Amino acid sequence: MKLRTLLAAVALGLATVTGCATDEPTSTPADTIADQPMPEPAVEPDQHTRDAFTLTWAAASEVERNAYCMSVALLPPDEAAAEMQRGAGGSTDLDWPLMVELLQLECAGR
């Protein structure tokens, strides 16, 4: 498997776990008044990236983890971050350099 394909797969996996679904009610009970919906709490970008990484790593098989670690070992961090972002369709929802750093730390501890 080519490195770019591998990094694209990693990024796609990371982007997949970052999708957010809302369970907003479609109607309100008649005895309540819905002035305005409550704003969703803001999530710090770093925390969002850390959460996405944790979920992705937990869901990855050992083979996938080995592939992730090999991919960040072969590229400089800035190139790995750029490849991950490209693989996620250019998404800016995550801090890609932080994602690479988290992956490198996890891989170093293996």
mmCIF file of N, CA and C in Angstrom:
data_model
loop_
_atom_site.group_PDB
_atom_site.id
_atom_site.type_symbol
_atom_site.label_atom_id
_atom_site.label_comp_id
_atom_site.label_asym_id
_atom_site.label_seq_id
_atom_site.Cartn_x
_atom_site.Cartn_y
_atom_site.Cartn_z
ATOM 1 N N MET A 1 0.857 -1.178 0.000
ATOM 2 C CA MET A 1 0.000 0.000 0.000
ATOM 3 C C MET A 1 0.898 1.234 0.000
ATOM 4 N N LYS A 2 0.605 2.162 -0.855
ATOM 5 C CA LYS A 2 1.413 3.373 -0.926
ATOM 6 C C LYS A 2 1.197 4.216 0.316
ATOM 7 N N LEU A 3 2.192 5.004 0.657
ATOM 8 C CA LEU A 3 2.140 5.829 1.856
ATOM 9 C C LEU A 3 0.988 6.818 1.799
ATOM 10 N N ARG A 4 0.784 7.462 0.652
ATOM 11 C CA ARG A 4 -0.312 8.438 0.538
ATOM 12 C C ARG A 4 -1.656 7.763 0.765
ATOM 13 N N THR A 5 -1.833 6.562 0.239
ATOM 14 C CA THR A 5 -3.082 5.824 0.432
ATOM 15 C C THR A 5 -3.258 5.488 1.901
ATOM 16 N N LEU A 6 -2.173 5.074 2.546
ATOM 17 C CA LEU A 6 -2.217 4.749 3.959
ATOM 18 C C LEU A 6 -2.582 5.973 4.788
ATOM 19 N N LEU A 7 -1.933 7.100 4.498
ATOM 20 C CA LEU A 7 -2.231 8.320 5.244
ATOM 21 C C LEU A 7 -3.653 8.799 4.974
ATOM 22 N N ALA A 8 -4.127 8.629 3.765
ATOM 23 C CA ALA A 8 -5.507 8.999 3.454
ATOM 24 C C ALA A 8 -6.471 8.131 4.241
ATOM 25 N N ALA A 9 -6.161 6.851 4.374
ATOM 26 C CA ALA A 9 -7.013 5.953 5.158
ATOM 27 C C ALA A 9 -7.007 6.358 6.625
ATOM 28 N N VAL A 10 -5.848 6.727 7.144
ATOM 29 C CA VAL A 10 -5.763 7.196 8.530
ATOM 30 C C VAL A 10 -6.611 8.447 8.705
ATOM 31 N N ALA A 11 -6.466 9.384 7.795
ATOM 32 C CA ALA A 11 -7.215 10.636 7.895
ATOM 33 C C ALA A 11 -8.709 10.384 7.779
ATOM 34 N N LEU A 12 -9.092 9.483 6.889
ATOM 35 C CA LEU A 12 -10.513 9.180 6.747
ATOM 36 C C LEU A 12 -11.050 8.569 8.034
ATOM 37 N N GLY A 13 -10.266 7.694 8.631
ATOM 38 C CA GLY A 13 -10.688 7.116 9.906
ATOM 39 C C GLY A 13 -10.823 8.173 10.983
ATOM 40 N N LEU A 14 -9.886 9.096 11.010
ATOM 41 C CA LEU A 14 -9.945 10.168 11.993
ATOM 42 C C LEU A 14 -11.125 11.099 11.727
ATOM 43 N N ALA A 15 -11.363 11.398 10.470
ATOM 44 C CA ALA A 15 -12.472 12.285 10.127
ATOM 45 C C ALA A 15 -13.813 11.625 10.405
ATOM 46 N N THR A 16 -13.883 10.324 10.240
ATOM 47 C CA THR A 16 -15.132 9.612 10.463
ATOM 48 C C THR A 16 -15.578 9.721 11.909
ATOM 49 N N VAL A 17 -14.635 9.632 12.838
ATOM 50 C CA VAL A 17 -15.016 9.681 14.246
ATOM 51 C C VAL A 17 -15.284 11.092 14.735
ATOM 52 N N THR A 18 -15.003 12.082 13.930
ATOM 53 C CA THR A 18 -15.230 13.448 14.374
ATOM 54 C C THR A 18 -16.598 13.966 14.013
ATOM 55 N N GLY A 19 -17.369 13.215 13.241
ATOM 56 C CA GLY A 19 -18.728 13.652 12.878
ATOM 57 C C GLY A 19 -19.584 13.750 14.119
ATOM 58 N N CYS A 20 -20.424 14.745 14.176
ATOM 59 C CA CYS A 20 -21.288 14.945 15.332
ATOM 60 C C CYS A 20 -22.739 14.817 14.911
ATOM 61 N N ALA A 21 -23.483 14.056 15.657
ATOM 62 C CA ALA A 21 -24.917 13.938 15.408
ATOM 63 C C ALA A 21 -25.647 14.676 16.516
ATOM 64 N N THR A 22 -26.740 15.274 16.183
ATOM 65 C CA THR A 22 -27.533 15.955 17.188
ATOM 66 C C THR A 22 -28.839 15.211 17.374
ATOM 67 N N ASP A 23 -29.289 15.173 18.587
ATOM 68 C CA ASP A 23 -30.551 14.548 18.925
ATOM 69 C C ASP A 23 -31.530 15.612 19.354
ATOM 70 N N GLU A 24 -31.704 16.617 18.523
ATOM 71 C CA GLU A 24 -32.609 17.697 18.865
ATOM 72 C C GLU A 24 -34.043 17.213 18.726
ATOM 73 N N PRO A 25 -34.895 17.583 19.671
ATOM 74 C CA PRO A 25 -36.287 17.170 19.556
ATOM 75 C C PRO A 25 -36.950 17.849 18.362
ATOM 76 N N THR A 26 -37.878 17.117 17.751
ATOM 77 C CA THR A 26 -38.579 17.683 16.606
ATOM 78 C C THR A 26 -39.795 18.484 17.036
ATOM 79 N N SER A 27 -40.206 18.306 18.267
ATOM 80 C CA SER A 27 -41.325 19.090 18.792
ATOM 81 C C SER A 27 -41.135 19.265 20.292
ATOM 82 N N THR A 28 -41.856 20.220 20.870
ATOM 83 C CA THR A 28 -41.776 20.452 22.304
ATOM 84 C C THR A 28 -43.131 20.169 22.910
ATOM 85 N N PRO A 29 -43.157 19.705 24.155
ATOM 86 C CA PRO A 29 -44.446 19.482 24.812
ATOM 87 C C PRO A 29 -45.242 20.781 24.865
ATOM 88 N N ALA A 30 -46.552 20.655 24.814
ATOM 89 C CA ALA A 30 -47.438 21.820 24.768
ATOM 90 C C ALA A 30 -47.343 22.670 26.023
ATOM 91 N N ASP A 31 -46.977 22.079 27.151
ATOM 92 C CA ASP A 31 -46.949 22.843 28.393
ATOM 93 C C ASP A 31 -45.616 23.552 28.635
ATOM 94 N N THR A 32 -44.689 23.537 27.689
ATOM 95 C CA THR A 32 -43.424 24.254 27.842
ATOM 96 C C THR A 32 -43.290 25.296 26.750
ATOM 97 N N ILE A 33 -42.527 26.321 27.064
ATOM 98 C CA ILE A 33 -42.268 27.372 26.094
ATOM 99 C C ILE A 33 -40.822 27.264 25.675
ATOM 100 N N ALA A 34 -40.615 27.153 24.386
ATOM 101 C CA ALA A 34 -39.250 27.062 23.869
ATOM 102 C C ALA A 34 -38.862 28.432 23.345
ATOM 103 N N ASP A 35 -38.218 29.233 24.219
ATOM 104 C CA ASP A 35 -37.793 30.565 23.797
ATOM 105 C C ASP A 35 -36.753 30.462 22.694
ATOM 106 N N GLN A 36 -35.641 29.927 23.058
ATOM 107 C CA GLN A 36 -34.547 29.718 22.111
ATOM 108 C C GLN A 36 -33.840 28.444 22.509
ATOM 109 N N PRO A 37 -33.350 27.726 21.535
ATOM 110 C CA PRO A 37 -32.607 26.514 21.909
ATOM 111 C C PRO A 37 -31.341 26.888 22.668
ATOM 112 N N MET A 38 -30.964 26.034 23.584
ATOM 113 C CA MET A 38 -29.731 26.245 24.349
ATOM 114 C C MET A 38 -28.549 26.079 23.411
ATOM 115 N N PRO A 39 -27.611 26.998 23.478
ATOM 116 C CA PRO A 39 -26.423 26.826 22.629
ATOM 117 C C PRO A 39 -25.617 25.620 23.096
ATOM 118 N N GLU A 40 -25.044 24.923 22.141
ATOM 119 C CA GLU A 40 -24.205 23.785 22.499
ATOM 120 C C GLU A 40 -22.914 24.310 23.113
ATOM 121 N N PRO A 41 -22.405 23.628 24.132
ATOM 122 C CA PRO A 41 -21.165 24.096 24.751
ATOM 123 C C PRO A 41 -20.029 24.063 23.732
ATOM 124 N N ALA A 42 -19.214 25.078 23.795
ATOM 125 C CA ALA A 42 -18.074 25.158 22.881
ATOM 126 C C ALA A 42 -17.034 24.128 23.291
ATOM 127 N N VAL A 43 -16.484 23.458 22.322
ATOM 128 C CA VAL A 43 -15.424 22.494 22.571
ATOM 129 C C VAL A 43 -14.143 23.089 22.012
ATOM 130 N N GLU A 44 -13.150 23.146 22.844
ATOM 131 C CA GLU A 44 -11.864 23.679 22.430
ATOM 132 C C GLU A 44 -11.312 22.814 21.297
ATOM 133 N N PRO A 45 -10.721 23.432 20.276
ATOM 134 C CA PRO A 45 -10.186 22.655 19.157
ATOM 135 C C PRO A 45 -9.180 21.580 19.597
ATOM 136 N N ASP A 46 -8.327 21.906 20.548
ATOM 137 C CA ASP A 46 -7.362 20.908 21.023
ATOM 138 C C ASP A 46 -8.072 19.715 21.647
ATOM 139 N N GLN A 47 -9.106 19.977 22.426
ATOM 140 C CA GLN A 47 -9.831 18.881 23.069
ATOM 141 C C GLN A 47 -10.570 18.045 22.035
ATOM 142 N N HIS A 48 -11.131 18.701 21.038
ATOM 143 C CA HIS A 48 -11.816 17.982 19.961
ATOM 144 C C HIS A 48 -10.838 17.047 19.246
ATOM 145 N N THR A 49 -9.645 17.536 18.968
ATOM 146 C CA THR A 49 -8.616 16.724 18.312
ATOM 147 C C THR A 49 -8.204 15.566 19.214
ATOM 148 N N ARG A 50 -8.009 15.842 20.491
ATOM 149 C CA ARG A 50 -7.621 14.779 21.432
ATOM 150 C C ARG A 50 -8.709 13.716 21.530
ATOM 151 N N ASP A 51 -9.964 14.149 21.577
ATOM 152 C CA ASP A 51 -11.077 13.196 21.638
ATOM 153 C C ASP A 51 -11.138 12.351 20.367
ATOM 154 N N ALA A 52 -10.964 12.995 19.215
ATOM 155 C CA ALA A 52 -10.984 12.274 17.937
ATOM 156 C C ALA A 52 -9.855 11.253 17.885
ATOM 157 N N PHE A 53 -8.680 11.647 18.354
ATOM 158 C CA PHE A 53 -7.556 10.717 18.354
ATOM 159 C C PHE A 53 -7.843 9.526 19.271
ATOM 160 N N THR A 54 -8.335 9.803 20.468
ATOM 161 C CA THR A 54 -8.616 8.732 21.430
ATOM 162 C C THR A 54 -9.615 7.738 20.866
ATOM 163 N N LEU A 55 -10.676 8.239 20.248
ATOM 164 C CA LEU A 55 -11.684 7.349 19.663
ATOM 165 C C LEU A 55 -11.115 6.539 18.502
ATOM 166 N N THR A 56 -10.334 7.185 17.664
ATOM 167 C CA THR A 56 -9.753 6.497 16.509
ATOM 168 C C THR A 56 -8.788 5.412 16.961
ATOM 169 N N TRP A 57 -7.934 5.743 17.910
ATOM 170 C CA TRP A 57 -6.945 4.772 18.390
ATOM 171 C C TRP A 57 -7.639 3.596 19.056
ATOM 172 N N ALA A 58 -8.658 3.864 19.839
ATOM 173 C CA ALA A 58 -9.376 2.792 20.533
ATOM 174 C C ALA A 58 -10.071 1.857 19.550
ATOM 175 N N ALA A 59 -10.546 2.393 18.437
ATOM 176 C CA ALA A 59 -11.271 1.587 17.461
ATOM 177 C C ALA A 59 -10.347 0.860 16.484
ATOM 178 N N ALA A 60 -9.072 1.210 16.471
ATOM 179 C CA ALA A 60 -8.137 0.640 15.501
ATOM 180 C C ALA A 60 -7.670 -0.743 15.932
ATOM 181 N N SER A 61 -7.535 -1.611 14.940
ATOM 182 C CA SER A 61 -6.966 -2.933 15.199
ATOM 183 C C SER A 61 -5.454 -2.791 15.372
ATOM 184 N N GLU A 62 -4.815 -3.849 15.801
ATOM 185 C CA GLU A 62 -3.363 -3.815 15.971
ATOM 186 C C GLU A 62 -2.672 -3.586 14.627
ATOM 187 N N VAL A 63 -3.196 -4.177 13.577
ATOM 188 C CA VAL A 63 -2.632 -3.982 12.237
ATOM 189 C C VAL A 63 -2.757 -2.515 11.828
ATOM 190 N N GLU A 64 -3.906 -1.909 12.073
ATOM 191 C CA GLU A 64 -4.099 -0.494 11.752
ATOM 192 C C GLU A 64 -3.177 0.386 12.583
ATOM 193 N N ARG A 65 -3.035 0.072 13.850
ATOM 194 C CA ARG A 65 -2.139 0.855 14.709
ATOM 195 C C ARG A 65 -0.704 0.789 14.196
ATOM 196 N N ASN A 66 -0.267 -0.393 13.792
ATOM 197 C CA ASN A 66 1.075 -0.526 13.238
ATOM 198 C C ASN A 66 1.225 0.317 11.975
ATOM 199 N N ALA A 67 0.205 0.326 11.133
ATOM 200 C CA ALA A 67 0.243 1.121 9.905
ATOM 201 C C ALA A 67 0.277 2.610 10.222
ATOM 202 N N TYR A 68 -0.506 3.041 11.205
ATOM 203 C CA TYR A 68 -0.509 4.454 11.604
ATOM 204 C C TYR A 68 0.888 4.860 12.076
ATOM 205 N N CYS A 69 1.488 4.008 12.921
ATOM 206 C CA CYS A 69 2.809 4.331 13.461
ATOM 207 C C CYS A 69 3.864 4.358 12.362
ATOM 208 N N MET A 70 3.776 3.433 11.414
ATOM 209 C CA MET A 70 4.734 3.425 10.322
ATOM 210 C C MET A 70 4.587 4.691 9.480
ATOM 211 N N SER A 71 3.350 5.126 9.266
ATOM 212 C CA SER A 71 3.138 6.296 8.411
ATOM 213 C C SER A 71 3.754 7.550 9.014
ATOM 214 N N VAL A 72 3.623 7.750 10.321
ATOM 215 C CA VAL A 72 4.215 8.958 10.911
ATOM 216 C C VAL A 72 5.719 8.830 11.093
ATOM 217 N N ALA A 73 6.234 7.619 11.058
ATOM 218 C CA ALA A 73 7.688 7.425 11.156
ATOM 219 C C ALA A 73 8.372 7.738 9.824
ATOM 220 N N LEU A 74 7.639 7.594 8.730
ATOM 221 C CA LEU A 74 8.238 7.768 7.409
ATOM 222 C C LEU A 74 8.239 9.206 6.907
ATOM 223 N N LEU A 75 7.346 10.022 7.417
ATOM 224 C CA LEU A 75 7.235 11.400 6.937
ATOM 225 C C LEU A 75 7.584 12.396 8.034
ATOM 226 N N PRO A 76 8.110 13.546 7.651
ATOM 227 C CA PRO A 76 8.282 14.620 8.636
ATOM 228 C C PRO A 76 6.892 15.019 9.164
ATOM 229 N N PRO A 77 6.816 15.509 10.390
ATOM 230 C CA PRO A 77 5.522 15.826 10.996
ATOM 231 C C PRO A 77 4.634 16.755 10.170
ATOM 232 N N ASP A 78 5.220 17.797 9.557
ATOM 233 C CA ASP A 78 4.383 18.720 8.793
ATOM 234 C C ASP A 78 3.796 18.050 7.552
ATOM 235 N N GLU A 79 4.568 17.164 6.912
ATOM 236 C CA GLU A 79 4.052 16.444 5.751
ATOM 237 C C GLU A 79 2.995 15.423 6.159
ATOM 238 N N ALA A 80 3.203 14.745 7.286
ATOM 239 C CA ALA A 80 2.212 13.783 7.772
ATOM 240 C C ALA A 80 0.897 14.491 8.090
ATOM 241 N N ALA A 81 0.986 15.664 8.725
ATOM 242 C CA ALA A 81 -0.226 16.428 9.047
ATOM 243 C C ALA A 81 -0.942 16.859 7.774
ATOM 244 N N ALA A 82 -0.177 17.308 6.777
ATOM 245 C CA ALA A 82 -0.777 17.737 5.506
ATOM 246 C C ALA A 82 -1.443 16.566 4.796
ATOM 247 N N GLU A 83 -0.819 15.396 4.815
ATOM 248 C CA GLU A 83 -1.401 14.214 4.181
ATOM 249 C C GLU A 83 -2.679 13.784 4.897
ATOM 250 N N MET A 84 -2.663 13.822 6.221
ATOM 251 C CA MET A 84 -3.871 13.474 6.973
ATOM 252 C C MET A 84 -5.014 14.431 6.633
ATOM 253 N N GLN A 85 -4.698 15.702 6.574
ATOM 254 C CA GLN A 85 -5.719 16.695 6.270
ATOM 255 C C GLN A 85 -6.256 16.492 4.845
ATOM 256 N N ARG A 86 -5.367 16.232 3.890
ATOM 257 C CA ARG A 86 -5.811 15.969 2.519
ATOM 258 C C ARG A 86 -6.703 14.738 2.476
ATOM 259 N N GLY A 87 -6.335 13.711 3.209
ATOM 260 C CA GLY A 87 -7.126 12.484 3.255
ATOM 261 C C GLY A 87 -8.490 12.688 3.877
ATOM 262 N N ALA A 88 -8.619 13.729 4.684
ATOM 263 C CA ALA A 88 -9.903 14.059 5.309
ATOM 264 C C ALA A 88 -10.644 15.113 4.495
ATOM 265 N N GLY A 89 -10.304 15.220 3.221
ATOM 266 C CA GLY A 89 -10.991 16.164 2.355
ATOM 267 C C GLY A 89 -10.680 17.616 2.652
ATOM 268 N N GLY A 90 -9.530 17.873 3.263
ATOM 269 C CA GLY A 90 -9.140 19.247 3.572
ATOM 270 C C GLY A 90 -9.814 19.794 4.817
ATOM 271 N N SER A 91 -10.411 18.936 5.608
ATOM 272 C CA SER A 91 -11.123 19.357 6.815
ATOM 273 C C SER A 91 -10.233 20.193 7.735
ATOM 274 N N THR A 92 -10.804 21.239 8.271
ATOM 275 C CA THR A 92 -10.103 22.065 9.250
ATOM 276 C C THR A 92 -10.695 21.886 10.642
ATOM 277 N N ASP A 93 -11.487 20.834 10.813
ATOM 278 C CA ASP A 93 -12.124 20.567 12.104
ATOM 279 C C ASP A 93 -11.146 20.102 13.164
ATOM 280 N N LEU A 94 -10.025 19.554 12.739
ATOM 281 C CA LEU A 94 -9.035 19.041 13.680
ATOM 282 C C LEU A 94 -7.731 19.802 13.535
ATOM 283 N N ASP A 95 -6.968 19.791 14.592
ATOM 284 C CA ASP A 95 -5.623 20.358 14.593
ATOM 285 C C ASP A 95 -4.694 19.233 14.134
ATOM 286 N N TRP A 96 -4.396 19.204 12.847
ATOM 287 C CA TRP A 96 -3.641 18.096 12.269
ATOM 288 C C TRP A 96 -2.225 17.972 12.817
ATOM 289 N N PRO A 97 -1.485 19.064 13.035
ATOM 290 C CA PRO A 97 -0.168 18.898 13.666
ATOM 291 C C PRO A 97 -0.277 18.264 15.064
ATOM 292 N N LEU A 98 -1.312 18.629 15.809
ATOM 293 C CA LEU A 98 -1.517 18.004 17.120
ATOM 294 C C LEU A 98 -1.861 16.528 16.944
ATOM 295 N N MET A 99 -2.645 16.201 15.931
ATOM 296 C CA MET A 99 -3.004 14.805 15.671
ATOM 297 C C MET A 99 -1.739 13.984 15.417
ATOM 298 N N VAL A 100 -0.806 14.531 14.643
ATOM 299 C CA VAL A 100 0.456 13.840 14.378
ATOM 300 C C VAL A 100 1.243 13.687 15.679
ATOM 301 N N GLU A 101 1.292 14.742 16.472
ATOM 302 C CA GLU A 101 2.021 14.686 17.745
ATOM 303 C C GLU A 101 1.436 13.606 18.663
ATOM 304 N N LEU A 102 0.125 13.555 18.751
ATOM 305 C CA LEU A 102 -0.519 12.550 19.596
ATOM 306 C C LEU A 102 -0.214 11.133 19.096
ATOM 307 N N LEU A 103 -0.230 10.981 17.782
ATOM 308 C CA LEU A 103 0.075 9.680 17.187
ATOM 309 C C LEU A 103 1.530 9.290 17.461
ATOM 310 N N GLN A 104 2.439 10.256 17.320
ATOM 311 C CA GLN A 104 3.851 9.957 17.596
ATOM 312 C C GLN A 104 4.054 9.563 19.052
ATOM 313 N N LEU A 105 3.388 10.254 19.968
ATOM 314 C CA LEU A 105 3.515 9.920 21.393
ATOM 315 C C LEU A 105 2.970 8.520 21.676
ATOM 316 N N GLU A 106 1.842 8.200 21.088
ATOM 317 C CA GLU A 106 1.247 6.876 21.291
ATOM 318 C C GLU A 106 2.166 5.797 20.728
ATOM 319 N N CYS A 107 2.703 6.055 19.555
ATOM 320 C CA CYS A 107 3.588 5.073 18.917
ATOM 321 C C CYS A 107 4.895 4.898 19.683
ATOM 322 N N ALA A 108 5.404 5.968 20.252
ATOM 323 C CA ALA A 108 6.651 5.889 21.014
ATOM 324 C C ALA A 108 6.486 5.049 22.272
ATOM 325 N N GLY A 109 5.269 4.998 22.798
ATOM 326 C CA GLY A 109 5.010 4.231 24.004
ATOM 327 C C GLY A 109 4.705 2.762 23.761
ATOM 328 N N ARG A 110 4.777 2.345 22.508
ATOM 329 C CA ARG A 110 4.450 0.947 22.189
ATOM 330 C C ARG A 110 5.654 0.045 22.279
#
